[in-house]
Amino acid sequence: MAVVPGGPSSRPAVGAQFFCTAGRGLEPFLMREVRERLAATQVEYISGKVFFTTCSDLNMLKQLKSAERLFLLIKKQLPFPVSSVSKGKILNELQRLINDDPESWLNAISIWKNLLELDAKKEKLSHKNANPLKRKVGEDDITAKKLKTEQIQELQETKECQLEKQIEEKILEQGNFITEGEKFQKLQDDVTEAVDTRNQTNLTFRVSCRCSGAVAKTLTAQEVGRVIGIALMKQFGWKADLRNPNLEIFIHLSDVYSVLGIPVFRVPLACRAYIKTAGLRSTIAWAMASLAEIKHVYYVGADVSDSQLSGAYDNLRAAGLRDKIELLQVSVIELPLPSESVDIIISDIPFGKKFKLGKDIKRMLQEMERVLRVGGTIVLLLSEDHHRHLKGGEASSGPLNSQGGHTEEPGGEERLTPAEKAAVSEPVSSPFAASNQGRLDRMPPLGSLVPVDCYRVSLGKTDALISKYKKSHSPGR
């Protein structure tokens, strides 16, 4: 990887490369988002990860909504041929990831350090300008307080995120324990003390590893972490610290790729500081909202459950949006709204056993169709059974690809061609998207609701489909 380090007060240098982890099926949304939000170039994907190049600073990178975690890329290459070589040779190849190209590591560390230093300077300036004795109490004061609150809350919510848990499980196996009282500011101060990135004997680190597919049958995460850790200590003189290091090195070895990176933030991007009551995964909710292309400013939320409304109210209060969104305790099959009065509807259709699939989902869709204006949009999160029922066909057994077939995913990893392994830039309509206009055109419409897009996404233990519909005409015409 060729990376040009920037000055201590600059943005990431031109050509700085990052990657984000994403829930399966959300790669198209993340690719679109980094292009639009970060003006990213060289946008590429492999299963569960999106790579891109940007000159955006940390403040902009923090705004990504469809990503789980953000990493500064150190190295990406083809997988190790575990089936054809001995375990000892594989371990030697792992050491060469560091020893054969130390310049890439030093350049990546330099960019990472510059990112933190610039962010620390902006934070100090923000605190200085927020002096209440010199300014009137107003919107800026509220914003500054909110930012400070969010930073504290983020540090307390790390363990609530799925991918963070997966990574920490690997670390815990190595005897590493993280306390919730760790401060991101302390990390910035410690890194600044290291000063010279070319002679960082004061820098401490730990290695977090994931092995999947055939690699996991040959190597354990502990073995990989130990080999990488020893090589880093010998090459750069860094010191291992499993409890509270300055730097974390993340490595993922699979049948499809080998990738190394530096987590930019300790708290995953998917952890929203304002979410007090957990509900739908934040990245899934954002994907649905982005697909709806919301352009209006008046929002109404509806649920028949007291507990759901209470949780939603807590989240709105934490986000400072109580006066922006009205909550109604009503049934979705009896909405107190005039016909054709709503522009966009977004709904997570109930998956529970108490939900009568055939009868209830039809009544729900009919009521949504009634209040939706002609040309309006509905975005639904549907289970496999929901989707099969609405389209009148059989449930598919795997993710739909762009040719209308199915993509097998042995070992949970997408099988890619050599060209795809090189991560050639792809448009958003990738094999991860279940979107296929030809297939959608053959689906029977539900009243005046015409299917537009459909994406298969993972909810963890099960899959679901994000389906978009447009209202083509008024019922009865």
Short mmCIF file of C-alpha atoms in Angstrom, two decimals:
data_model
loop_
_atom_site.label_atom_id
_atom_site.label_comp_id
_atom_site.label_asym_id
_atom_site.label_seq_id
_atom_site.Cartn_x
_atom_site.Cartn_y
_atom_site.Cartn_z
CA MET A 1 0.00 0.00 0.00
CA ALA A 2 1.42 3.36 -0.98
CA VAL A 3 0.53 6.01 1.57
CA VAL A 4 2.00 9.50 1.78
CA PRO A 5 2.13 10.86 5.34
CA GLY A 6 0.83 14.36 5.93
CA GLY A 7 1.90 17.14 8.27
CA PRO A 8 0.79 17.12 11.90
CA SER A 9 -1.89 19.73 11.27
CA SER A 10 -3.15 18.47 7.95
CA ARG A 11 -6.01 16.28 6.91
CA PRO A 12 -5.25 12.67 5.95
CA ALA A 13 -2.83 12.81 3.04
CA VAL A 14 -4.17 12.38 -0.46
CA GLY A 15 -4.27 8.64 -1.04
CA ALA A 16 -5.00 7.65 2.59
CA GLN A 17 -6.88 4.36 2.44
CA PHE A 18 -9.54 3.12 4.84
CA PHE A 19 -11.94 0.23 5.12
CA CYS A 20 -15.16 -0.30 7.02
CA THR A 21 -16.79 -3.50 8.17
CA ALA A 22 -20.46 -3.81 7.28
CA GLY A 23 -23.31 -6.19 7.97
CA ARG A 24 -23.85 -8.68 5.18
CA GLY A 25 -26.02 -7.10 2.49
CA LEU A 26 -25.25 -3.51 3.52
CA GLU A 27 -22.15 -3.19 1.32
CA PRO A 28 -24.07 -1.39 -1.49
CA PHE A 29 -25.40 1.18 0.99
CA LEU A 30 -21.95 1.77 2.46
CA MET A 31 -20.35 2.11 -0.98
CA ARG A 32 -22.91 4.73 -1.93
CA GLU A 33 -22.50 6.55 1.39
CA VAL A 34 -18.71 6.89 1.29
CA ARG A 35 -18.94 8.25 -2.25
CA GLU A 36 -21.58 10.82 -1.36
CA ARG A 37 -20.56 11.78 2.18
CA LEU A 38 -16.75 11.56 1.89
CA ALA A 39 -16.23 12.12 -1.85
CA ALA A 40 -14.35 8.82 -1.68
CA THR A 41 -12.52 7.32 -4.65
CA GLN A 42 -11.27 3.79 -5.36
CA VAL A 43 -14.38 2.41 -3.68
CA GLU A 44 -14.10 -1.38 -3.62
CA TYR A 45 -15.65 -4.26 -1.72
CA ILE A 46 -15.14 -7.76 -0.50
CA SER A 47 -17.65 -9.67 1.58
CA GLY A 48 -18.38 -7.70 4.75
CA LYS A 49 -15.89 -4.91 4.01
CA VAL A 50 -15.77 -1.77 1.86
CA PHE A 51 -12.44 -0.13 0.97
CA PHE A 52 -12.05 3.47 -0.13
CA THR A 53 -9.66 6.41 -0.40
CA THR A 54 -10.53 9.82 1.03
CA CYS A 55 -8.99 13.03 2.35
CA SER A 56 -11.81 13.58 4.88
CA ASP A 57 -10.90 14.28 8.50
CA LEU A 58 -12.05 12.37 11.58
CA ASN A 59 -15.11 14.56 12.05
CA MET A 60 -16.39 13.54 8.62
CA LEU A 61 -15.42 9.91 9.04
CA LYS A 62 -17.40 9.77 12.28
CA GLN A 63 -20.56 10.60 10.32
CA LEU A 64 -20.72 7.27 8.46
CA LYS A 65 -24.04 5.60 9.29
CA SER A 66 -24.05 2.28 7.42
CA ALA A 67 -20.66 1.04 8.72
CA GLU A 68 -19.92 -1.06 11.78
CA ARG A 69 -16.26 -0.15 12.38
CA LEU A 70 -13.73 2.08 10.62
CA PHE A 71 -10.09 1.11 10.01
CA LEU A 72 -7.07 2.76 8.48
CA LEU A 73 -5.79 0.23 5.94
CA ILE A 74 -2.26 -1.09 6.35
CA LYS A 75 -2.26 -3.98 3.93
CA LYS A 76 -4.66 -6.03 1.81
CA GLN A 77 -3.63 -9.10 -0.17
CA LEU A 78 -4.71 -12.50 -1.42
CA PRO A 79 -5.32 -15.27 1.13
CA PHE A 80 -2.64 -17.62 2.43
CA PRO A 81 -2.72 -21.03 0.64
CA VAL A 82 -3.29 -23.03 3.80
CA SER A 83 -4.13 -26.27 2.01
CA SER A 84 -0.87 -26.52 0.09
CA VAL A 85 1.80 -25.49 2.64
CA SER A 86 2.82 -26.47 6.15
CA LYS A 87 1.74 -24.58 9.25
CA GLY A 88 5.32 -23.45 9.84
CA LYS A 89 5.53 -21.89 6.39
CA ILE A 90 2.25 -20.05 6.95
CA LEU A 91 3.62 -18.59 10.18
CA ASN A 92 6.75 -17.47 8.33
CA GLU A 93 4.56 -15.80 5.71
CA LEU A 94 2.72 -13.97 8.47
CA GLN A 95 6.00 -12.53 9.73
CA ARG A 96 6.78 -11.29 6.22
CA LEU A 97 3.67 -9.11 6.36
CA ILE A 98 5.74 -6.88 8.64
CA ASN A 99 9.36 -7.60 7.75
CA ASP A 100 9.07 -7.30 3.95
CA ASP A 101 7.38 -3.89 3.94
CA PRO A 102 8.05 -1.88 7.11
CA GLU A 103 7.61 1.41 5.22
CA SER A 104 3.88 0.77 4.73
CA TRP A 105 3.50 0.26 8.45
CA LEU A 106 5.37 3.44 9.34
CA ASN A 107 3.41 5.48 6.80
CA ALA A 108 0.11 4.13 8.11
CA ILE A 109 1.12 4.89 11.71
CA SER A 110 2.10 8.43 10.66
CA ILE A 111 -1.31 9.07 9.08
CA TRP A 112 -3.11 7.54 12.08
CA LYS A 113 -1.12 9.75 14.46
CA ASN A 114 -1.86 12.87 12.38
CA LEU A 115 -5.57 12.06 12.40
CA LEU A 116 -5.64 11.88 16.20
CA GLU A 117 -3.51 15.01 16.67
CA LEU A 118 -5.70 17.08 14.38
CA ASP A 119 -8.84 15.82 16.09
CA ALA A 120 -7.36 16.61 19.53
CA LYS A 121 -6.55 20.18 18.45
CA LYS A 122 -10.08 20.69 17.17
CA GLU A 123 -11.49 19.32 20.43
CA LYS A 124 -9.37 21.69 22.53
CA LEU A 125 -10.44 24.62 20.34
CA SER A 126 -14.08 23.59 20.74
CA HIS A 127 -13.75 23.56 24.55
CA LYS A 128 -12.02 26.94 24.50
CA ASN A 129 -14.77 28.52 22.40
CA ALA A 130 -17.44 26.98 24.62
CA ASN A 131 -16.49 29.20 27.62
CA PRO A 132 -19.89 30.28 29.02
CA LEU A 133 -18.41 33.48 30.56
CA LYS A 134 -17.56 34.86 27.15
CA ARG A 135 -20.61 33.83 25.21
CA LYS A 136 -24.35 33.95 25.56
CA VAL A 137 -26.24 30.77 26.32
CA GLY A 138 -27.64 29.58 23.02
CA GLU A 139 -27.68 26.90 20.43
CA ASP A 140 -23.87 26.55 20.30
CA ASP A 141 -23.72 25.94 24.06
CA ILE A 142 -26.34 23.22 23.79
CA THR A 143 -24.44 21.62 20.90
CA ALA A 144 -21.15 21.66 22.85
CA LYS A 145 -22.80 20.05 25.89
CA LYS A 146 -24.41 17.45 23.67
CA LEU A 147 -21.06 16.57 22.11
CA LYS A 148 -19.45 16.14 25.53
CA THR A 149 -22.35 13.95 26.67
CA GLU A 150 -22.12 11.83 23.52
CA GLN A 151 -18.39 11.26 24.05
CA ILE A 152 -19.00 9.97 27.57
CA GLN A 153 -21.92 7.84 26.46
CA GLU A 154 -19.93 6.34 23.60
CA LEU A 155 -17.29 5.09 26.03
CA GLN A 156 -20.02 3.38 28.09
CA GLU A 157 -21.72 1.61 25.19
CA THR A 158 -18.80 -0.17 23.50
CA LYS A 159 -19.80 -3.66 24.61
CA GLU A 160 -23.34 -3.27 23.25
CA CYS A 161 -22.26 -3.58 19.62
CA GLN A 162 -22.17 -6.93 17.90
CA LEU A 163 -18.93 -6.63 15.95
CA GLU A 164 -17.13 -5.08 18.92
CA LYS A 165 -18.15 -8.11 20.95
CA GLN A 166 -16.76 -10.46 18.31
CA ILE A 167 -13.41 -8.71 18.30
CA GLU A 168 -13.20 -8.39 22.08
CA GLU A 169 -13.88 -12.11 22.47
CA LYS A 170 -10.67 -12.78 20.58
CA ILE A 171 -8.78 -10.30 22.74
CA LEU A 172 -10.19 -11.70 25.99
CA GLU A 173 -8.90 -15.15 25.02
CA GLN A 174 -5.41 -13.62 25.09
CA GLY A 175 -5.97 -12.31 28.62
CA ASN A 176 -6.89 -8.77 27.63
CA PHE A 177 -9.48 -6.91 29.72
CA ILE A 178 -10.79 -3.47 28.78
CA THR A 179 -12.30 -1.18 31.40
CA GLU A 180 -15.16 1.09 30.48
CA GLY A 181 -13.35 4.03 32.12
CA GLU A 182 -10.70 4.24 29.38
CA LYS A 183 -10.67 7.65 27.76
CA PHE A 184 -10.11 8.36 24.07
CA GLN A 185 -8.37 11.62 25.08
CA LYS A 186 -5.77 9.60 27.00
CA LEU A 187 -5.08 7.62 23.83
CA GLN A 188 -4.47 10.86 21.95
CA ASP A 189 -2.13 12.19 24.66
CA ASP A 190 -0.15 8.95 24.80
CA VAL A 191 0.28 8.88 21.04
CA THR A 192 1.50 12.48 21.03
CA GLU A 193 4.18 11.52 23.57
CA ALA A 194 5.60 8.99 21.09
CA VAL A 195 6.43 11.97 18.79
CA ASP A 196 8.74 10.42 16.20
CA THR A 197 6.88 7.78 14.20
CA ARG A 198 10.16 6.49 12.75
CA ASN A 199 11.55 5.60 16.21
CA GLN A 200 8.55 4.78 18.37
CA THR A 201 10.03 2.74 21.20
CA ASN A 202 7.41 4.24 23.53
CA LEU A 203 4.46 3.04 21.43
CA THR A 204 2.40 0.22 22.94
CA PHE A 205 0.12 -2.09 20.98
CA ARG A 206 -2.07 -5.16 20.95
CA VAL A 207 -3.19 -7.43 18.11
CA SER A 208 -6.82 -8.44 17.49
CA CYS A 209 -7.31 -11.37 15.13
CA ARG A 210 -10.08 -13.10 13.24
CA CYS A 211 -9.62 -16.30 11.29
CA SER A 212 -12.42 -17.78 9.19
CA GLY A 213 -12.92 -20.53 6.64
CA ALA A 214 -10.10 -23.02 6.05
CA VAL A 215 -7.61 -20.70 7.76
CA ALA A 216 -9.46 -21.13 11.06
CA LYS A 217 -8.99 -24.91 10.81
CA THR A 218 -5.22 -24.48 10.54
CA LEU A 219 -4.46 -21.45 12.71
CA THR A 220 -5.97 -20.01 15.87
CA ALA A 221 -6.39 -16.30 16.53
CA GLN A 222 -3.91 -16.63 19.42
CA GLU A 223 -1.23 -18.11 17.16
CA VAL A 224 -1.66 -15.39 14.58
CA GLY A 225 -1.64 -12.66 17.22
CA ARG A 226 1.50 -14.03 18.83
CA VAL A 227 3.42 -14.23 15.54
CA ILE A 228 2.35 -10.74 14.41
CA GLY A 229 3.07 -9.30 17.87
CA ILE A 230 6.61 -10.72 18.06
CA ALA A 231 7.39 -9.50 14.54
CA LEU A 232 6.20 -5.96 15.40
CA MET A 233 8.29 -5.86 18.58
CA LYS A 234 11.42 -7.02 16.75
CA GLN A 235 10.92 -4.76 13.73
CA PHE A 236 9.88 -1.50 15.44
CA GLY A 237 10.71 -1.90 19.11
CA TRP A 238 7.08 -1.46 20.15
CA LYS A 239 5.89 -2.88 23.46
CA ALA A 240 2.92 -5.19 23.82
CA ASP A 241 0.14 -4.03 26.15
CA LEU A 242 -3.02 -6.10 26.10
CA ARG A 243 -4.83 -3.96 28.66
CA ASN A 244 -4.57 -0.33 27.54
CA PRO A 245 -2.39 0.12 24.44
CA ASN A 246 -1.85 3.24 22.32
CA LEU A 247 -2.43 1.25 19.16
CA GLU A 248 -4.54 -1.74 18.10
CA ILE A 249 -3.65 -3.81 15.05
CA PHE A 250 -6.57 -5.70 13.49
CA ILE A 251 -5.96 -8.67 11.19
CA HIS A 252 -8.54 -10.83 9.42
CA LEU A 253 -7.48 -13.95 7.55
CA SER A 254 -10.05 -15.76 5.42
CA ASP A 255 -10.29 -17.95 2.34
CA VAL A 256 -10.80 -14.83 0.23
CA TYR A 257 -8.35 -12.24 1.55
CA SER A 258 -5.86 -11.18 4.21
CA VAL A 259 -6.35 -7.66 5.54
CA LEU A 260 -4.62 -5.61 8.23
CA GLY A 261 -5.71 -2.28 9.61
CA ILE A 262 -5.81 0.11 12.57
CA PRO A 263 -9.18 0.79 14.25
CA VAL A 264 -9.66 4.55 14.01
CA PHE A 265 -12.14 4.66 16.91
CA ARG A 266 -12.40 2.37 19.91
CA VAL A 267 -16.18 2.72 19.88
CA PRO A 268 -17.79 1.27 16.72
CA LEU A 269 -19.55 3.68 14.39
CA ALA A 270 -22.70 1.56 14.68
CA CYS A 271 -23.01 2.52 18.38
CA ARG A 272 -25.25 5.57 18.41
CA ALA A 273 -24.76 7.57 21.62
CA TYR A 274 -28.39 8.70 21.59
CA ILE A 275 -29.87 5.19 21.49
CA LYS A 276 -30.91 4.44 25.06
CA THR A 277 -33.39 1.70 24.24
CA ALA A 278 -32.14 -0.83 21.72
CA GLY A 279 -34.37 -1.70 18.78
CA LEU A 280 -33.64 -2.33 15.14
CA ARG A 281 -29.92 -2.36 14.33
CA SER A 282 -28.86 1.24 13.66
CA THR A 283 -27.17 0.42 10.34
CA ILE A 284 -30.27 -1.38 9.04
CA ALA A 285 -32.50 1.52 10.06
CA TRP A 286 -30.21 3.98 8.29
CA ALA A 287 -30.17 1.85 5.13
CA MET A 288 -33.98 1.83 5.06
CA ALA A 289 -34.11 5.61 5.55
CA SER A 290 -31.53 6.22 2.83
CA LEU A 291 -33.45 4.01 0.41
CA ALA A 292 -36.58 6.06 1.12
CA GLU A 293 -34.76 9.25 0.06
CA ILE A 294 -36.37 11.41 2.74
CA LYS A 295 -36.58 15.11 1.86
CA HIS A 296 -39.33 16.32 4.18
CA VAL A 297 -39.09 17.75 7.69
CA TYR A 298 -42.23 16.60 9.56
CA TYR A 299 -42.11 13.09 10.99
CA VAL A 300 -44.65 10.89 12.75
CA GLY A 301 -43.84 7.64 14.54
CA ALA A 302 -46.55 5.13 15.36
CA ASP A 303 -46.75 2.00 17.50
CA VAL A 304 -49.47 0.32 19.52
CA SER A 305 -47.08 -0.74 22.31
CA ASP A 306 -46.48 1.39 25.42
CA SER A 307 -42.98 -0.01 25.91
CA GLN A 308 -41.94 0.65 22.31
CA LEU A 309 -43.18 4.23 22.46
CA SER A 310 -41.46 4.78 25.80
CA GLY A 311 -38.17 3.55 24.37
CA ALA A 312 -38.59 5.71 21.28
CA TYR A 313 -39.30 8.73 23.45
CA ASP A 314 -36.11 8.14 25.47
CA ASN A 315 -34.10 7.96 22.26
CA LEU A 316 -35.66 11.14 20.87
CA ARG A 317 -34.92 12.98 24.10
CA ALA A 318 -31.29 11.82 24.08
CA ALA A 319 -30.94 12.88 20.44
CA GLY A 320 -32.52 16.28 21.07
CA LEU A 321 -35.33 15.58 18.59
CA ARG A 322 -38.44 15.65 20.80
CA ASP A 323 -39.84 18.64 18.92
CA LYS A 324 -39.05 17.16 15.49
CA ILE A 325 -40.90 13.83 15.64
CA GLU A 326 -44.43 13.21 16.90
CA LEU A 327 -45.21 9.80 18.42
CA LEU A 328 -48.68 8.28 18.17
CA GLN A 329 -50.05 5.25 20.02
CA VAL A 330 -52.15 3.76 17.26
CA SER A 331 -52.55 0.53 15.35
CA VAL A 332 -50.94 0.43 11.94
CA ILE A 333 -54.16 -1.02 10.54
CA GLU A 334 -56.15 2.02 11.76
CA LEU A 335 -53.99 5.08 11.15
CA PRO A 336 -55.65 8.40 12.14
CA LEU A 337 -54.45 10.06 8.95
CA PRO A 338 -56.31 11.29 5.84
CA SER A 339 -56.03 9.31 2.64
CA GLU A 340 -53.04 10.20 0.46
CA SER A 341 -51.56 12.49 3.11
CA VAL A 342 -48.14 10.85 3.61
CA ASP A 343 -45.09 11.02 1.33
CA ILE A 344 -42.95 8.22 2.77
CA ILE A 345 -43.59 5.23 5.05
CA ILE A 346 -40.80 3.18 6.65
CA SER A 347 -41.79 0.10 8.64
CA ASP A 348 -40.16 -2.88 10.32
CA ILE A 349 -42.95 -5.42 9.82
CA PRO A 350 -43.41 -7.60 12.97
CA PHE A 351 -41.66 -10.98 12.80
CA GLY A 352 -43.27 -12.50 15.92
CA LYS A 353 -45.37 -15.65 16.15
CA LYS A 354 -48.41 -13.67 17.34
CA PHE A 355 -48.45 -11.85 14.03
CA LYS A 356 -50.96 -13.51 11.68
CA LEU A 357 -48.97 -13.42 8.46
CA GLY A 358 -51.58 -13.78 5.75
CA LYS A 359 -54.35 -11.65 7.21
CA ASP A 360 -52.41 -9.00 9.15
CA ILE A 361 -49.77 -8.13 6.61
CA LYS A 362 -52.41 -7.58 3.94
CA ARG A 363 -54.41 -5.26 6.21
CA MET A 364 -51.25 -3.37 7.16
CA LEU A 365 -50.22 -2.83 3.56
CA GLN A 366 -53.73 -1.77 2.57
CA GLU A 367 -53.78 0.89 5.30
CA MET A 368 -50.31 2.12 4.33
CA GLU A 369 -51.42 2.24 0.71
CA ARG A 370 -54.47 4.29 1.72
CA VAL A 371 -52.55 7.07 3.51
CA LEU A 372 -49.70 7.20 0.97
CA ARG A 373 -49.92 9.78 -1.78
CA VAL A 374 -49.55 8.76 -5.44
CA GLY A 375 -45.85 8.67 -6.25
CA GLY A 376 -45.03 8.11 -2.57
CA THR A 377 -42.60 5.51 -1.24
CA ILE A 378 -42.89 2.61 1.19
CA VAL A 379 -39.76 0.87 2.55
CA LEU A 380 -40.37 -2.33 4.50
CA LEU A 381 -38.15 -4.74 6.41
CA LEU A 382 -39.61 -8.16 5.62
CA SER A 383 -38.89 -11.66 6.81
CA GLU A 384 -38.48 -14.49 4.31
CA ASP A 385 -42.10 -15.52 4.94
CA HIS A 386 -43.33 -11.94 4.51
CA HIS A 387 -41.52 -11.60 1.22
CA ARG A 388 -42.71 -14.95 -0.09
CA HIS A 389 -46.29 -14.14 0.85
CA LEU A 390 -46.27 -10.72 -0.83
CA LYS A 391 -44.76 -11.90 -4.08
CA GLY A 392 -46.85 -15.07 -4.19
CA GLY A 393 -43.90 -17.37 -4.76
CA GLU A 394 -41.52 -19.66 -2.92
CA ALA A 395 -38.94 -18.34 -0.48
CA SER A 396 -35.43 -18.20 -1.87
CA SER A 397 -32.71 -20.21 -0.15
CA GLY A 398 -29.86 -17.74 -0.61
CA PRO A 399 -29.06 -14.13 -1.49
CA LEU A 400 -30.26 -13.07 -4.90
CA ASN A 401 -27.54 -11.98 -7.27
CA SER A 402 -27.74 -9.39 -10.04
CA GLN A 403 -28.71 -12.08 -12.56
CA GLY A 404 -31.72 -13.16 -10.53
CA GLY A 405 -30.04 -16.37 -9.34
CA HIS A 406 -28.58 -17.21 -5.95
CA THR A 407 -25.13 -16.75 -4.54
CA GLU A 408 -23.73 -19.56 -2.41
CA GLU A 409 -21.77 -18.49 0.65
CA PRO A 410 -19.79 -21.48 1.99
CA GLY A 411 -18.19 -20.66 5.30
CA GLY A 412 -19.99 -17.35 5.39
CA GLU A 413 -17.61 -15.83 2.80
CA GLU A 414 -18.46 -14.78 -0.72
CA ARG A 415 -16.63 -16.82 -3.37
CA LEU A 416 -14.91 -14.34 -5.68
CA THR A 417 -13.05 -14.69 -8.95
CA PRO A 418 -9.36 -13.65 -9.08
CA ALA A 419 -10.42 -10.36 -10.60
CA GLU A 420 -12.89 -9.75 -7.80
CA LYS A 421 -10.25 -10.67 -5.22
CA ALA A 422 -8.25 -7.76 -6.55
CA ALA A 423 -11.25 -5.67 -5.50
CA VAL A 424 -11.93 -3.93 -8.77
CA SER A 425 -14.25 -1.00 -8.22
CA GLU A 426 -17.89 -2.01 -8.61
CA PRO A 427 -21.10 -0.01 -8.94
CA VAL A 428 -23.64 -0.16 -6.14
CA SER A 429 -25.68 -2.77 -8.02
CA SER A 430 -23.28 -5.49 -6.83
CA PRO A 431 -23.89 -9.20 -6.18
CA PHE A 432 -24.64 -8.29 -2.57
CA ALA A 433 -27.76 -6.40 -3.62
CA ALA A 434 -30.86 -8.48 -4.24
CA SER A 435 -32.05 -5.65 -6.46
CA ASN A 436 -33.04 -6.79 -9.93
CA GLN A 437 -35.53 -4.76 -11.95
CA GLY A 438 -36.33 -7.59 -14.35
CA ARG A 439 -37.25 -9.91 -11.50
CA LEU A 440 -39.19 -7.19 -9.69
CA ASP A 441 -41.22 -6.42 -12.82
CA ARG A 442 -42.46 -10.02 -12.81
CA MET A 443 -43.63 -9.82 -9.21
CA PRO A 444 -47.36 -9.31 -8.76
CA PRO A 445 -48.03 -5.78 -7.41
CA LEU A 446 -49.97 -5.33 -4.19
CA GLY A 447 -52.80 -3.02 -5.17
CA SER A 448 -51.21 0.20 -6.42
CA LEU A 449 -47.86 -0.56 -4.74
CA VAL A 450 -45.22 -1.41 -7.34
CA PRO A 451 -41.91 -3.01 -6.20
CA VAL A 452 -38.84 -0.92 -7.00
CA ASP A 453 -35.87 -2.37 -5.09
CA CYS A 454 -35.11 -5.30 -2.82
CA TYR A 455 -31.96 -6.00 -0.79
CA ARG A 456 -31.23 -9.07 1.30
CA VAL A 457 -29.53 -8.17 4.59
CA SER A 458 -28.38 -10.03 7.67
CA LEU A 459 -29.98 -9.47 11.08
CA GLY A 460 -27.50 -11.76 12.79
CA LYS A 461 -29.20 -15.11 13.30
CA THR A 462 -31.57 -14.62 10.39
CA ASP A 463 -31.83 -12.83 7.06
CA ALA A 464 -34.40 -10.24 6.06
CA LEU A 465 -35.23 -8.19 3.00
CA ILE A 466 -35.41 -4.42 2.65
CA SER A 467 -38.10 -3.85 0.02
CA LYS A 468 -39.02 -0.54 -1.60
CA TYR A 469 -42.39 0.16 -3.24
CA LYS A 470 -43.87 3.13 -5.09
CA LYS A 471 -47.57 3.98 -5.23
CA SER A 472 -48.47 4.16 -8.91
CA HIS A 473 -52.10 5.32 -8.76
CA SER A 474 -55.07 5.90 -6.47
CA PRO A 475 -56.99 2.71 -5.63
CA GLY A 476 -60.10 2.28 -7.74
CA ARG A 477 -58.70 4.07 -10.80
#
